[in-house]
Amino acid sequence: MTDMLDMIDWSCVECLNQNPSRNIGNALKQGYREDDGLYLESDTDDQLLLHIPFTQAVKLHSWAIKSVGTKGHAPRKVKLFINRPSLGFSEATDFPAVQEFELSEDDLEGKPLPLKLVKFQSVNILSIFIEDNQEEEETTQVQKIVLYGSAGEKMNVNEIKKVGEENS
Amino acid sequence: MEATVVCIDNSEWTRNGDYAPTRFQAQADAVNLLAGAKTEANPENTVGVLTMAGKSPRVLVTPTPDLGKILNSMQNLDIEGQANLSSAVQIAQLALKHRQNKNQRQRIVIFIGSPIAEDKEKLVKVAKKLKKNNVAVDVVAFGSEETNGDKLESFIGAVNSGDNSHLITVPAGVILSDMLFGTPIFQISGGAGYGAAPGGDAAAGGDAFEFGVDPNMDPELAMALRVSMQEERARQEAATAAAAAADGTAGEAGAGPSVSLAGEGDKATAAPATVDEASPMDEDALLQQALAMSMQVDAGAGGLENAATSAAPSAAAPSASSGVDAGMFDTEDEDLRLALQMSMAGDGAEAGKERQGAVTDVLNDTDYVNSLLGSLPGVDPNDPALQGALASLTKSTDIKEEEEKEDGKDGK
């Protein structure tokens, strides 16, 4: 079980309804997420939709979310989806999730929350939909999100050598 | 990198000819230009087009990097019905949501030239939804500003996030695409603005080059521009000098009635003083005054004339030439001075008369003098004092001739 930080395809990470000055990097990137002063915040309402693509299919084992400080702004209902690249807010609300969480205060302190292992065997894109927050505040805040899992068979294209390269 | 959907207005209102040739055609030109700018700014940018009016909004082309497809889709469009803004925008958002490349930011550009049917609340609701989905919106309003202005402002206000959305209102009577060219809609974020040279150091942007032209791309054009610029500068300098000369003439004219050898010193101060009264002194007048004051000390008349000459080298030629003659007596070389003197004594008077005649001719040309005086700041060519002075100057030509001779004597 390792941190999946290195497997994230950063250029395609997308967060809908984020406040541009408090963006997803604050919750996901190393260094930023360890700092409690930096957090991800929603913009027009309390919902957030994070698309986290990986550079290859990965197995996810558990995840952790941290939102301390302002209790009312912490996320409550969270839905996880996999491999739905064009998921929008309306679909996320209506469709059944791969796994749903009702987060308690304990869960929000950053301890690993187990995932249904069989359903997260081949994840290309993980979508985290935060539907509402603890006390129906205007915005939702998230300090830190960590994903744990394993990369499975790793294939680095750069290491492939042309057959018979030594001979020619 | 950006995916853009352009919503065009093909309602009956766009038949209006207040934007040449018609609103619709002006809009089509602007869309073609915009699509070109977007696809050129980044090879991975895509542009789609949908029409807002008709039975229902229709997507003509889904976001594509192929400019040909976009231009082609704009042909043979029917103008019919009424624009349906809110549903069109939501369809545009769907088209953007299913873009192939998730790296692209989403943008909708709305062209609207007809009254918006929806009320403000509905538009703001749509705008919030767009903002939630990270869609930026640019609106180009042409026509129906009275009914749309307020609605569009609230719409943009609600959708704007980090200054990524803009509202451009184009007044009637101008070329739509020209107006849009300098606006933020064409300044694609993160890249060089459109209009920058596409090759070479395009990243530096258009402003980096002297005339907005990359000298490496087209050296002959750059050279031509540079030469043209120099010529124009020279012309402007000559014009300024002419104006300065006119200053001097005006001053001389002002002192006209009292022209005499003894009056030369007064004349020196009179020239700038006239200007002083008339207007806040400009640089030329100050320079002239300074020169006149320094010359007054040692050279009297000749010095003054010389000062005028140096201040007004080109256009003041007729009035200055007599001054040059007088000024030469300041030459250090005593022998040369004498030699000059000798030659001057012979033909100086006649030549002086001739030259003086030239000055008078110029001054008699009322139109020219008036235009010259009129071009000076704060000088009123109709001022009676000035008119009187000019008239008397013409009369005093005879006196001046005598003065010319006396100048020669003075030099000895």
CSV table of N, CA and C in Angstrom, one decimal, chain B residues 58 73 76 119 142 175 184 201 215 250 285 315 357 389 391 399 409:
chain,number,residue,atom,x,y,z
B,58,ARG,N,-28.8,24.8,-32.8
B,58,ARG,CA,-28.2,23.7,-33.6
B,58,ARG,C,-26.7,23.8,-33.6
B,73,SER,N,-18.8,25.6,-42.1
B,73,SER,CA,-20.1,25.5,-41.4
B,73,SER,C,-20.8,26.8,-41.4
B,76,ASN,N,-24.1,29.4,-45.9
B,76,ASN,CA,-25.5,29.0,-46.2
B,76,ASN,C,-26.3,28.8,-44.9
B,119,ASP,N,-35.5,36.3,-18.8
B,119,ASP,CA,-35.4,37.4,-17.7
B,119,ASP,C,-34.0,37.2,-17.1
B,142,PHE,N,-23.9,43.3,-30.1
B,142,PHE,CA,-23.9,44.3,-31.1
B,142,PHE,C,-25.4,44.5,-31.5
B,175,ILE,N,-16.7,48.6,-37.8
B,175,ILE,CA,-16.5,47.3,-38.4
B,175,ILE,C,-16.4,46.3,-37.1
B,184,PRO,N,-9.9,41.7,-25.0
B,184,PRO,CA,-9.4,40.5,-24.4
B,184,PRO,C,-9.9,39.2,-25.0
B,201,ASP,N,10.3,34.5,-33.5
B,201,ASP,CA,10.1,34.6,-32.0
B,201,ASP,C,8.7,35.1,-31.7
B,215,PRO,N,11.5,42.1,-38.1
B,215,PRO,CA,12.5,42.4,-39.2
B,215,PRO,C,13.2,41.2,-39.8
B,250,ALA,N,6.6,87.1,-36.1
B,250,ALA,CA,5.5,87.8,-35.4
B,250,ALA,C,6.1,88.9,-34.4
B,285,ALA,N,10.2,79.1,-28.0
B,285,ALA,CA,10.2,80.5,-27.6
B,285,ALA,C,11.3,80.8,-26.6
B,315,ALA,N,12.9,76.7,-42.8
B,315,ALA,CA,11.8,77.4,-43.4
B,315,ALA,C,11.9,78.9,-43.3
B,357,GLY,N,12.7,92.1,-50.0
B,357,GLY,CA,11.5,92.0,-50.8
B,357,GLY,C,10.8,90.7,-50.7
B,389,ALA,N,0.5,95.4,-37.1
B,389,ALA,CA,1.9,95.2,-37.1
B,389,ALA,C,2.3,94.7,-38.5
B,391,ALA,N,0.7,95.0,-41.3
B,391,ALA,CA,0.6,96.0,-42.3
B,391,ALA,C,1.7,97.0,-42.3
B,399,ILE,N,12.4,101.5,-44.7
B,399,ILE,CA,13.2,101.8,-43.5
B,399,ILE,C,14.2,100.7,-43.3
B,409,LYS,N,27.6,99.5,-42.0
B,409,LYS,CA,28.5,100.4,-41.4
B,409,LYS,C,28.9,100.0,-40.0
